[in-house]
Tab-separated table of C-alpha atoms in Angstrom:
chain	number	residue	atom	x	y	z
A	1	MET	CA	-21.683	10.115	32.467
A	2	ASN	CA	-20.427	6.694	31.273
A	3	VAL	CA	-20.788	5.963	27.665
A	4	THR	CA	-19.562	3.171	25.475
A	5	LEU	CA	-17.948	4.758	22.314
A	6	ARG	CA	-19.205	3.406	19.297
A	7	ARG	CA	-16.926	2.458	16.364
A	8	VAL	CA	-16.853	4.726	13.335
A	9	VAL	CA	-15.709	3.806	9.703
A	10	VAL	CA	-15.220	5.725	6.445
A	11	THR	CA	-17.794	4.820	3.740
A	12	GLY	CA	-17.409	7.518	1.066
A	13	LEU	CA	-14.886	9.915	-0.316
A	14	GLY	CA	-14.967	13.014	-2.617
A	15	ALA	CA	-12.194	15.338	-3.860
A	16	LEU	CA	-11.824	18.286	-6.138
A	17	THR	CA	-8.159	19.233	-6.002
A	18	PRO	CA	-5.496	20.939	-8.021
A	19	ILE	CA	-4.282	17.460	-9.226
A	20	GLY	CA	-7.581	15.695	-9.824
A	21	ASN	CA	-11.364	16.566	-9.912
A	22	THR	CA	-12.560	13.260	-8.339
A	23	ALA	CA	-11.082	11.140	-5.376
A	24	ASP	CA	-9.778	8.558	-8.011
A	25	GLU	CA	-8.193	11.247	-10.222
A	26	TYR	CA	-6.647	12.855	-7.164
A	27	TRP	CA	-5.270	9.514	-5.981
A	28	ASN	CA	-3.849	8.840	-9.373
A	29	GLY	CA	-2.120	12.328	-9.267
A	30	LEU	CA	-0.714	11.625	-5.871
A	31	ILE	CA	0.808	8.325	-6.501
A	32	ASN	CA	2.286	9.598	-9.801
A	33	GLY	CA	3.871	12.632	-8.210
A	34	VAL	CA	1.959	15.297	-10.172
A	35	SER	CA	2.452	18.964	-9.255
A	36	GLY	CA	-0.793	21.071	-9.180
A	37	ALA	CA	1.109	24.300	-9.295
A	38	ASP	CA	0.974	26.822	-12.159
A	39	PHE	CA	0.710	30.523	-12.990
A	40	ILE	CA	-2.477	32.007	-11.538
A	41	LYS	CA	-5.489	32.082	-13.904
A	42	GLN	CA	-8.135	33.620	-11.723
A	43	PHE	CA	-6.653	37.269	-11.579
A	44	ASP	CA	-3.738	39.210	-12.951
A	45	ALA	CA	-0.972	38.523	-10.545
A	46	ALA	CA	1.719	40.475	-12.461
A	47	LYS	CA	2.494	42.832	-9.576
A	48	PHE	CA	2.366	40.238	-6.876
A	49	LYS	CA	5.643	38.688	-5.338
A	50	THR	CA	4.058	35.285	-5.993
A	51	ARG	CA	2.390	34.743	-9.317
A	52	PHE	CA	1.439	31.007	-8.996
A	53	ALA	CA	-0.730	28.977	-6.971
A	54	CYS	CA	-2.357	25.313	-7.095
A	55	GLU	CA	-5.680	26.049	-8.742
A	56	VAL	CA	-8.398	23.553	-9.424
A	57	LYS	CA	-8.466	22.961	-13.255
A	58	ASP	CA	-11.442	22.574	-15.657
A	59	PHE	CA	-14.120	22.991	-12.829
A	60	LYS	CA	-17.301	23.533	-14.579
A	61	VAL	CA	-19.937	24.495	-11.929
A	62	GLU	CA	-22.748	23.813	-14.388
A	63	ASP	CA	-21.833	19.991	-14.152
A	64	HIS	CA	-22.782	20.202	-10.416
A	65	MET	CA	-25.741	22.571	-10.117
A	66	ASP	CA	-28.094	24.645	-12.063
A	67	ARG	CA	-27.295	28.229	-12.954
A	68	LYS	CA	-29.512	29.829	-10.415
A	69	GLU	CA	-28.180	27.773	-7.540
A	70	ALA	CA	-24.504	28.508	-8.777
A	71	LYS	CA	-25.264	32.151	-8.471
A	72	ARG	CA	-26.150	31.970	-4.830
A	73	LEU	CA	-22.914	30.138	-3.902
A	74	ASP	CA	-19.433	31.567	-3.510
A	75	ARG	CA	-16.811	29.336	-5.222
A	76	PHE	CA	-15.914	27.803	-1.833
A	77	SER	CA	-19.409	26.486	-1.556
A	78	GLN	CA	-19.619	25.450	-5.241
A	79	ILE	CA	-16.518	23.208	-4.782
A	80	ALA	CA	-17.783	21.933	-1.459
A	81	MET	CA	-21.026	20.805	-3.275
A	82	ALA	CA	-18.940	19.066	-5.883
A	83	ALA	CA	-16.804	17.128	-3.406
A	84	ALA	CA	-19.829	16.322	-1.044
A	85	ASN	CA	-22.025	15.181	-4.041
A	86	GLU	CA	-19.188	12.716	-4.910
A	87	ALA	CA	-18.810	11.412	-1.454
A	88	VAL	CA	-22.561	10.995	-0.889
A	89	ALA	CA	-22.824	9.098	-4.136
A	90	HIS	CA	-19.789	7.000	-3.307
A	91	ALA	CA	-21.336	6.061	0.096
A	92	LYS	CA	-24.698	5.530	-1.522
A	93	LEU	CA	-26.537	7.762	0.934
A	94	ASP	CA	-28.963	8.951	-1.564
A	95	ASP	CA	-31.203	6.239	-0.148
A	96	PRO	CA	-34.780	6.937	1.311
A	97	SER	CA	-34.412	4.151	3.823
A	98	ILE	CA	-31.633	6.182	5.634
A	99	ASN	CA	-33.155	8.559	8.374
A	100	GLY	CA	-32.063	12.078	7.554
A	101	ASP	CA	-32.441	13.077	11.152
A	102	ARG	CA	-29.521	11.029	12.059
A	103	VAL	CA	-27.257	12.354	9.238
A	104	GLY	CA	-25.277	15.406	9.967
A	105	VAL	CA	-22.804	17.733	8.204
A	106	ILE	CA	-19.797	19.426	9.622
A	107	TRP	CA	-18.010	21.434	6.842
A	108	SER	CA	-15.024	23.669	7.340
A	109	SER	CA	-13.165	26.348	5.579
A	110	GLY	CA	-10.272	28.496	6.839
A	111	ILE	CA	-11.712	31.759	5.428
A	112	GLY	CA	-15.033	31.196	3.652
A	113	GLY	CA	-16.475	33.413	0.851
A	114	MET	CA	-13.445	35.840	0.325
A	115	ILE	CA	-14.123	36.173	-3.427
A	116	THR	CA	-17.833	37.343	-2.633
A	117	PHE	CA	-16.697	39.794	-0.089
A	118	ILE	CA	-14.165	41.250	-2.347
A	119	GLU	CA	-16.635	41.632	-5.259
A	120	GLU	CA	-19.272	43.320	-3.125
A	121	MET	CA	-16.834	45.747	-1.543
A	122	LYS	CA	-15.372	46.533	-5.040
A	123	ASN	CA	-18.927	47.372	-6.237
A	124	PHE	CA	-19.681	49.512	-3.161
A	125	ASN	CA	-16.359	51.432	-3.513
A	126	ALA	CA	-16.954	52.022	-7.181
A	127	GLY	CA	-20.265	53.731	-6.380
A	128	ASP	CA	-21.205	57.017	-4.748
A	129	GLY	CA	-21.616	55.756	-1.267
A	130	THR	CA	-25.194	54.436	-1.768
A	131	PRO	CA	-25.434	51.040	-0.287
A	132	ARG	CA	-26.550	48.592	-2.995
A	133	PHE	CA	-25.392	45.247	-1.414
A	134	ASN	CA	-26.709	42.128	-3.129
A	135	PRO	CA	-29.294	40.229	-0.833
A	136	PHE	CA	-27.165	37.148	-1.470
A	137	PHE	CA	-23.874	38.824	-0.112
A	138	ILE	CA	-24.061	37.618	3.452
A	139	PRO	CA	-25.421	34.098	2.748
A	140	LYS	CA	-22.840	33.587	0.028
A	141	MET	CA	-19.962	34.801	2.144
A	142	ILE	CA	-20.636	33.172	5.618
A	143	LEU	CA	-18.441	30.272	6.248
A	144	ASP	CA	-21.045	27.846	7.629
A	145	ILE	CA	-23.150	28.149	4.549
A	146	ALA	CA	-21.565	25.184	2.747
A	147	ALA	CA	-22.705	22.878	5.504
A	148	GLY	CA	-26.245	24.444	5.104
A	149	HIS	CA	-26.201	23.918	1.393
A	150	ILE	CA	-25.312	20.213	1.609
A	151	SER	CA	-28.005	19.567	4.305
A	152	MET	CA	-30.591	21.264	2.092
A	153	LYS	CA	-29.722	19.323	-0.958
A	154	TYR	CA	-30.096	15.916	0.698
A	155	GLY	CA	-32.266	16.510	3.696
A	156	PHE	CA	-29.492	15.812	6.251
A	157	ARG	CA	-31.117	17.085	9.380
A	158	GLY	CA	-28.610	16.076	12.063
A	159	PRO	CA	-25.945	18.249	13.624
A	160	ASN	CA	-24.857	20.900	11.189
A	161	PHE	CA	-22.185	23.605	11.443
A	162	ALA	CA	-18.693	24.681	10.478
A	163	THR	CA	-15.517	24.546	12.280
A	164	VAL	CA	-12.700	27.050	11.958
A	165	SER	CA	-9.042	26.702	13.043
A	166	ALA	CA	-7.234	28.022	10.043
A	167	CYS	CA	-5.303	25.223	8.244
A	168	ALA	CA	-6.468	22.714	10.959
A	169	SER	CA	-10.167	23.584	10.201
A	170	SER	CA	-11.174	20.415	8.392
A	171	THR	CA	-9.319	18.111	10.720
A	172	ASN	CA	-11.047	19.657	13.686
A	173	GLY	CA	-14.343	19.244	11.837
A	174	MET	CA	-13.576	15.641	11.095
A	175	ILE	CA	-12.823	14.945	14.896
A	176	ASP	CA	-16.067	16.599	15.870
A	177	ALA	CA	-17.945	14.506	13.327
A	178	PHE	CA	-16.193	11.343	14.653
A	179	THR	CA	-17.018	12.339	18.159
A	180	TYR	CA	-20.681	12.826	17.549
A	181	ILE	CA	-21.082	9.455	15.964
A	182	ARG	CA	-19.020	7.872	18.649
A	183	LEU	CA	-21.318	9.354	21.345
A	184	GLY	CA	-24.570	8.347	19.426
A	185	LYS	CA	-25.620	11.847	18.569
A	186	ALA	CA	-25.725	10.931	14.830
A	187	ASP	CA	-25.344	7.728	12.762
A	188	VAL	CA	-23.652	9.321	9.582
A	189	MET	CA	-21.626	12.514	9.222
A	190	ILE	CA	-20.588	14.209	5.970
A	191	THR	CA	-17.375	16.037	6.900
A	192	GLY	CA	-14.770	17.882	4.941
A	193	GLY	CA	-13.659	21.292	3.916
A	194	SER	CA	-13.210	23.630	1.028
A	195	GLU	CA	-11.125	26.756	0.226
A	196	ALA	CA	-11.089	29.251	-2.638
A	197	VAL	CA	-9.038	32.251	-1.928
A	198	VAL	CA	-6.593	32.383	-4.888
A	199	THR	CA	-7.559	36.112	-5.011
A	200	GLU	CA	-5.686	39.428	-4.800
A	201	ALA	CA	-6.359	39.482	-1.086
A	202	GLY	CA	-5.436	35.713	-0.458
A	203	ILE	CA	-2.054	35.983	-2.321
A	204	GLY	CA	-1.288	39.581	-1.257
A	205	GLY	CA	-2.127	38.827	2.340
A	206	PHE	CA	0.002	35.718	2.535
A	207	ASN	CA	2.778	37.512	0.718
A	208	ALA	CA	2.751	40.233	3.317
A	209	MET	CA	3.508	37.534	5.860
A	210	LYS	CA	6.269	36.107	3.800
A	211	ALA	CA	4.509	32.735	4.003
A	212	LEU	CA	4.438	31.918	0.277
A	213	SER	CA	7.176	30.589	-1.916
A	214	GLU	CA	8.236	33.134	-4.542
A	215	ARG	CA	9.857	30.733	-6.917
A	216	ASN	CA	8.135	32.368	-9.941
A	217	ASP	CA	10.778	30.938	-12.303
A	218	ASP	CA	9.736	27.359	-11.622
A	219	PRO	CA	6.284	27.134	-10.001
A	220	LYS	CA	5.915	23.365	-10.382
A	221	THR	CA	8.825	22.633	-7.922
A	222	ALA	CA	8.021	25.605	-5.590
A	223	SER	CA	6.327	23.277	-3.044
A	224	ARG	CA	9.239	21.352	-1.730
A	225	PRO	CA	8.878	20.277	1.918
A	226	PHE	CA	12.159	19.068	3.593
A	227	ASP	CA	14.350	20.391	0.768
A	228	LEU	CA	17.176	22.603	1.783
A	229	ASN	CA	15.937	25.465	-0.551
A	230	ARG	CA	12.119	25.442	0.437
A	231	ASP	CA	10.998	29.100	0.594
A	232	GLY	CA	7.429	28.882	1.789
A	233	PHE	CA	4.056	27.255	0.879
A	234	VAL	CA	2.157	27.356	-2.364
A	235	LEU	CA	-1.422	28.380	-1.964
A	236	GLY	CA	-3.953	25.880	-3.187
A	237	GLU	CA	-7.659	25.666	-3.542
A	238	GLY	CA	-10.193	22.754	-3.590
A	239	ALA	CA	-12.291	20.569	-1.407
A	240	GLY	CA	-12.352	17.112	0.180
A	241	ALA	CA	-15.189	15.156	1.525
A	242	ILE	CA	-15.432	12.225	3.904
A	243	VAL	CA	-18.483	10.209	5.010
A	244	LEU	CA	-18.097	8.786	8.491
A	245	GLU	CA	-20.472	6.121	9.641
A	246	GLU	CA	-21.338	4.216	12.748
A	247	LEU	CA	-19.989	0.665	12.179
A	248	GLU	CA	-23.264	-1.255	12.756
A	249	HIS	CA	-25.228	1.279	10.664
A	250	ALA	CA	-22.732	0.739	7.820
A	251	LYS	CA	-22.878	-3.030	8.172
A	252	ALA	CA	-26.703	-3.180	8.375
A	253	ARG	CA	-27.084	-1.391	4.931
A	254	GLY	CA	-24.108	-3.195	3.284
A	255	ALA	CA	-21.945	-0.093	2.892
A	256	ASN	CA	-18.555	-0.371	1.547
A	257	ILE	CA	-16.205	-0.020	4.471
A	258	ILE	CA	-12.998	1.754	3.428
A	259	CYS	CA	-11.363	1.923	6.750
A	260	GLU	CA	-11.841	2.817	10.351
A	261	ILE	CA	-11.174	6.263	12.037
A	262	VAL	CA	-9.771	5.330	15.453
A	263	GLY	CA	-8.540	8.459	17.018
A	264	GLY	CA	-8.401	12.199	17.125
A	265	GLY	CA	-6.179	14.768	19.042
A	266	MET	CA	-6.492	18.507	19.453
A	267	SER	CA	-4.086	20.934	21.177
A	268	ALA	CA	-2.726	24.532	20.985
A	269	ASP	CA	0.836	25.719	20.879
A	270	ALA	CA	-0.072	28.740	23.024
A	271	TYR	CA	3.027	30.376	21.848
A	272	HIS	CA	2.821	32.701	18.709
A	273	LEU	CA	0.353	33.882	16.085
A	274	THR	CA	2.090	32.165	13.178
A	275	ALA	CA	5.305	30.723	14.211
A	276	PRO	CA	5.373	27.016	15.392
A	277	HIS	CA	6.650	26.280	18.960
A	278	PRO	CA	10.418	25.781	18.526
A	279	GLU	CA	10.416	22.346	20.277
A	280	GLY	CA	7.073	21.400	18.775
A	281	LEU	CA	5.380	21.251	22.046
A	282	GLY	CA	1.729	21.540	20.742
A	283	VAL	CA	2.492	19.120	18.063
A	284	ILE	CA	3.982	16.530	20.340
A	285	ASN	CA	0.855	16.835	22.601
A	286	VAL	CA	-1.509	16.426	19.577
A	287	MET	CA	0.003	13.274	18.366
A	288	ASN	CA	0.171	11.706	21.730
A	289	ALA	CA	-3.480	12.690	22.403
A	290	ALA	CA	-4.546	10.969	19.090
A	291	LEU	CA	-2.564	7.890	19.900
A	292	GLU	CA	-4.100	7.800	23.379
A	293	ASP	CA	-7.561	8.345	21.918
A	294	ALA	CA	-7.028	5.449	19.545
A	295	GLU	CA	-5.468	3.279	22.330
A	296	MET	CA	-2.488	2.728	20.046
A	297	LYS	CA	1.188	2.753	20.590
A	298	PRO	CA	3.599	4.768	18.320
A	299	GLU	CA	4.765	1.367	16.950
A	300	ASP	CA	1.362	0.679	15.588
A	301	ILE	CA	1.656	3.592	13.006
A	302	ASP	CA	3.120	2.982	9.557
A	303	TYR	CA	2.656	6.273	7.759
A	304	ILE	CA	2.415	9.859	8.745
A	305	ASN	CA	0.783	12.431	6.257
A	306	VAL	CA	2.500	15.526	7.687
A	307	HIS	CA	1.258	19.056	7.730
A	308	GLY	CA	4.700	19.773	5.971
A	309	THR	CA	3.883	22.996	4.158
A	310	SER	CA	7.385	23.621	2.853
A	311	THR	CA	8.245	26.624	5.169
A	312	PRO	CA	11.712	26.673	6.639
A	313	LEU	CA	10.697	26.621	10.253
A	314	GLY	CA	7.447	24.663	10.198
A	315	ASP	CA	8.772	21.435	8.608
A	316	ILE	CA	11.665	21.241	11.136
A	317	ALA	CA	9.301	21.827	14.086
A	318	GLU	CA	7.054	18.998	12.898
A	319	ILE	CA	9.786	16.510	12.284
A	320	THR	CA	11.364	17.245	15.716
A	321	ALA	CA	8.069	16.582	17.283
A	322	ILE	CA	7.573	13.243	15.362
A	323	GLN	CA	11.018	12.020	16.638
A	324	LYS	CA	10.062	12.985	20.172
A	325	VAL	CA	6.766	11.089	19.999
A	326	PHE	CA	7.906	8.107	18.069
A	327	GLY	CA	11.531	7.636	19.113
A	328	ASP	CA	13.485	5.129	17.016
A	329	HIS	CA	10.225	4.018	15.373
A	330	ALA	CA	10.275	7.198	13.550
A	331	PHE	CA	12.935	5.626	11.313
A	332	ASN	CA	10.477	2.747	10.362
A	333	LEU	CA	7.679	5.197	9.443
A	334	ASN	CA	6.911	6.423	5.999
A	335	ILE	CA	6.502	10.174	6.274
A	336	SER	CA	5.323	12.298	3.376
A	337	SER	CA	3.869	15.709	2.556
A	338	THR	CA	1.422	15.640	-0.213
A	339	LYS	CA	1.424	19.325	-0.121
A	340	SER	CA	4.439	19.023	-2.422
A	341	MET	CA	1.923	18.100	-5.115
A	342	THR	CA	-1.409	19.927	-4.010
A	343	GLY	CA	-0.162	23.027	-2.421
A	344	HIS	CA	-1.669	24.206	0.771
A	345	LEU	CA	-5.521	24.301	0.750
A	346	LEU	CA	-5.610	25.899	4.187
A	347	GLY	CA	-9.089	24.959	5.628
A	348	ALA	CA	-9.409	22.273	3.157
A	349	ALA	CA	-6.006	20.788	3.758
A	350	GLY	CA	-7.167	18.391	6.485
A	351	ALA	CA	-9.848	16.989	4.308
A	352	ILE	CA	-7.953	16.269	1.184
A	353	GLU	CA	-4.896	14.942	3.225
A	354	ALA	CA	-7.402	12.674	5.150
A	355	VAL	CA	-8.567	11.371	1.759
A	356	ALA	CA	-4.857	10.743	0.760
A	357	THR	CA	-4.223	9.062	4.248
A	358	ILE	CA	-7.306	6.922	3.835
A	359	LEU	CA	-6.394	5.826	0.395
A	360	ALA	CA	-2.845	5.021	1.501
A	361	VAL	CA	-4.308	2.667	4.125
A	362	LYS	CA	-6.687	1.218	1.611
A	363	ASN	CA	-4.159	0.785	-1.237
A	364	ASP	CA	-0.866	0.095	0.718
A	365	ILE	CA	0.881	2.775	-1.196
A	366	ILE	CA	2.490	5.957	0.226
A	367	PRO	CA	2.241	9.081	-1.984
A	368	PRO	CA	5.551	10.825	-2.226
A	369	THR	CA	7.089	14.216	-1.303
A	370	ILE	CA	7.910	15.370	-4.599
A	371	ASN	CA	10.316	18.148	-5.748
A	372	HIS	CA	13.125	17.106	-3.257
A	373	THR	CA	16.683	17.939	-4.898
A	374	THR	CA	18.868	19.017	-2.000
A	375	ILE	CA	19.256	17.454	1.304
A	376	ASP	CA	18.708	19.719	4.472
A	377	PRO	CA	21.059	18.458	7.193
A	378	ALA	CA	18.273	19.481	9.653
A	379	PHE	CA	16.582	16.134	8.986
A	380	ASP	CA	17.941	12.980	10.262
A	381	SER	CA	19.077	10.942	7.196
A	382	ARG	CA	17.573	7.751	8.708
A	383	LEU	CA	14.076	9.072	8.288
A	384	ASN	CA	12.156	7.943	5.258
A	385	LEU	CA	10.477	11.013	3.891
A	386	THR	CA	9.214	9.266	0.823
A	387	LEU	CA	11.103	11.386	-1.454
A	388	ASN	CA	10.042	11.974	-5.042
A	389	LYS	CA	8.535	8.449	-5.676
A	390	ALA	CA	5.589	6.654	-4.189
A	391	GLN	CA	6.380	3.596	-2.144
A	392	HIS	CA	4.609	0.286	-1.606
A	393	ARG	CA	4.255	-0.949	1.921
A	394	THR	CA	1.539	-2.483	4.122
A	395	VAL	CA	-0.218	0.452	5.848
A	396	ASN	CA	-2.270	-0.879	8.765
A	397	ALA	CA	-2.552	2.508	10.523
A	398	ALA	CA	-1.721	6.112	9.387
A	399	VAL	CA	-1.732	9.534	10.935
A	400	SER	CA	-2.710	12.937	9.350
A	401	ASN	CA	-1.482	16.045	11.050
A	402	THR	CA	-2.681	19.587	10.461
A	403	PHE	CA	-1.621	22.806	12.161
A	404	GLY	CA	-3.166	26.221	11.909
A	405	PHE	CA	-2.163	29.948	12.421
A	406	GLY	CA	-3.264	30.680	15.881
A	407	GLY	CA	-1.352	27.710	17.055
A	408	HIS	CA	-4.177	25.255	16.592
A	409	ASN	CA	-3.199	21.513	16.152
A	410	ALA	CA	-5.309	18.536	15.096
A	411	THR	CA	-4.401	15.020	14.240
A	412	VAL	CA	-6.433	11.964	13.148
A	413	ILE	CA	-5.618	8.354	12.913
A	414	PHE	CA	-7.089	5.781	10.259
A	415	LYS	CA	-6.612	2.128	10.447
A	416	LYS	CA	-7.606	-0.844	8.215
A	417	TYR	CA	-10.955	-2.099	9.298
A	418	GLU	CA	-11.010	-5.494	10.972
A	419	ALA	CA	-14.245	-6.939	12.180
B	1	MET	CA	-43.203	45.015	-26.750
B	2	SER	CA	-41.614	48.042	-25.196
B	3	GLU	CA	-37.883	48.421	-24.859
B	4	ILE	CA	-38.458	48.617	-21.092
B	5	ALA	CA	-40.408	45.331	-21.197
B	6	ASN	CA	-37.428	43.649	-22.976
B	7	ARG	CA	-34.917	44.782	-20.556
B	8	VAL	CA	-37.074	43.736	-17.632
B	9	LYS	CA	-37.522	40.313	-19.220
B	10	LYS	CA	-33.789	39.929	-19.705
B	11	ILE	CA	-33.122	40.553	-16.107
B	12	ILE	CA	-35.688	38.099	-14.821
B	13	VAL	CA	-34.339	35.350	-17.201
B	14	ASP	CA	-30.856	36.009	-15.895
B	15	LYS	CA	-31.450	36.384	-12.201
B	16	LEU	CA	-34.075	33.668	-11.775
B	17	GLY	CA	-32.559	31.291	-14.374
B	18	VAL	CA	-35.896	30.736	-15.996
B	19	ASP	CA	-36.778	30.176	-19.598
B	20	GLU	CA	-37.870	33.316	-21.515
B	21	SER	CA	-41.151	31.707	-22.454
B	22	GLU	CA	-42.120	31.484	-18.792
B	23	VAL	CA	-41.729	35.317	-18.324
B	24	THR	CA	-45.316	36.234	-19.230
B	25	PRO	CA	-46.911	39.535	-17.928
B	26	GLU	CA	-49.080	37.406	-15.583
B	27	ALA	CA	-46.226	35.391	-14.094
B	28	SER	CA	-45.760	35.973	-10.437
B	29	PHE	CA	-42.090	35.983	-9.226
B	30	THR	CA	-42.653	33.800	-6.173
B	31	ASN	CA	-45.570	31.520	-7.396
B	32	ASP	CA	-44.638	30.917	-10.924
B	33	LEU	CA	-40.934	31.671	-11.384
B	34	GLY	CA	-39.573	30.101	-8.120
B	35	ALA	CA	-38.215	33.239	-6.563
B	36	ASP	CA	-37.737	33.507	-2.844
B	37	SER	CA	-37.624	36.617	-0.777
B	38	LEU	CA	-33.985	37.259	-1.460
B	39	ASP	CA	-34.459	36.781	-5.157
B	40	THR	CA	-37.190	39.341	-5.099
B	41	VAL	CA	-34.940	41.937	-3.442
B	42	GLU	CA	-32.186	41.177	-5.794
B	43	LEU	CA	-34.633	41.665	-8.711
B	44	MET	CA	-35.607	45.220	-7.373
B	45	MET	CA	-31.920	46.054	-7.099
B	46	GLU	CA	-31.245	44.986	-10.552
B	47	PHE	CA	-34.160	47.083	-11.905
B	48	GLU	CA	-32.783	50.011	-10.015
B	49	LYS	CA	-29.381	49.513	-11.447
B	50	GLU	CA	-30.662	48.977	-15.017
B	51	PHE	CA	-32.788	51.925	-15.106
B	52	ASN	CA	-30.839	54.152	-12.801
B	53	ILE	CA	-33.935	54.845	-10.529
B	54	SER	CA	-34.712	54.136	-6.917
B	55	ILE	CA	-37.695	51.934	-5.944
B	56	PRO	CA	-39.118	52.857	-2.513
B	57	ASP	CA	-39.501	49.745	-0.302
B	58	ASP	CA	-43.279	50.312	0.085
B	59	GLN	CA	-43.743	50.374	-3.756
B	60	ALA	CA	-41.268	47.382	-4.203
B	61	GLU	CA	-43.705	45.393	-2.070
B	62	ASN	CA	-46.469	45.902	-4.610
B	63	ILE	CA	-44.298	44.605	-7.517
B	64	GLY	CA	-44.915	40.894	-7.538
B	65	SER	CA	-45.341	39.972	-11.113
B	66	VAL	CA	-43.744	40.566	-14.544
B	67	GLY	CA	-46.394	42.847	-15.608
B	68	GLN	CA	-46.405	44.861	-12.420
B	69	ALA	CA	-42.649	45.495	-12.725
B	70	ILE	CA	-42.989	46.547	-16.507
B	71	SER	CA	-45.909	48.930	-15.591
B	72	TYR	CA	-44.006	50.419	-12.586
B	73	LEU	CA	-40.966	50.990	-14.689
B	74	GLU	CA	-42.811	52.349	-17.703
B	75	GLU	CA	-44.442	54.903	-15.430
B	76	HIS	CA	-41.244	55.924	-13.558
B	77	VAL	CA	-38.415	55.679	-15.939
B	78	LYS	CA	-37.779	58.876	-17.765
């Protein structure tokens, strides 16, 4: 089958993050180096090794839906709706002239409705064994339901599902959405991801893996990618939403074109459950695949928004891979980890980091890697890791990397739109 | 109004997100109060919990309005 791939542009953004409850607020937080970390408010973490996280602040569900609807949605779906609503409004998709059959939704999460699962099992275990499960238990918990809710609200009847690849989930989803539009299977796709697992099980589970920072005496500086004293990631919650649209469709309706999505790459480490491949094999492959898909050379890239979770091994493996792919051009790049500010949103990380990368391309500003105090000699001093302060530079093209437990890797490339 | 009726109304207002004035004896859960099949199941479960009884499925099927719920509960709650 020979097909001509259609061009795809970004026409809407939404974000609900630990450092801002709209895409604009989030961007302001990013360029001002705001930390979203604080002591956990959603449960009593006194006995946990980690007592802090990057939670969403001042989220009022009643601002986004009525009480009855809110009751049917797990928190991960509630925040999905908030971000998707913003992106749909931003893209002006609430327009009767748009054919809903040609608009799809691919919405991701790493875990889905964990809060609902915990609540229902707590209730069951507190009883005498008589099953009294709420009829909304399953449709609240299942991970694909956020995509379903978005479609139902707006009548988007195109392709509709969820992708799961742990912390690469929403990048995988975005690449799927991009591919469907390129191939002509849809004209517009709402894509993104949400995560809400700042719970006993979420913190306890990641603590058991020794994945989380335990810097309880100074939560705000705990997420410190590339710093010698980094000690794990900081769990975050939130959502990001991106509207992708076929170029001619966007032009025909006079949509605001923010930038173009030009390539996506996917690979596996095929190495270990949680540890990165020591030479970054899967990560080298995924960046090369994305560049090839975009028909770009390493020299065409200006900025990499890295996965950079602030774990001792992961940060080194990723930078090693970047140097292998980009050679000496690695020293011309700006590299930054916005997880230093937002924490790690797991299945929503790819979505909010895509929003950051898109806005870097749009605004020619690189958001920083904050909390850096001590140089780690493992990183070549010629690399520009955008430490502590945002930097201005022209960003023609930028890469966003995400990697998930299980060895999943996904990378996307955004570029300034040129007619 | 009986104490049971008041408790029933409170549950319906809470679970279906409707205004108290809409919860009249004649009001049908599905036709008037916007309940779908899952909402109806949830309502029965809430009645069971609130009144500490068990409503068999074949009887729950006959409880479609506010008045029917109140009558059933007044009859069966000790």
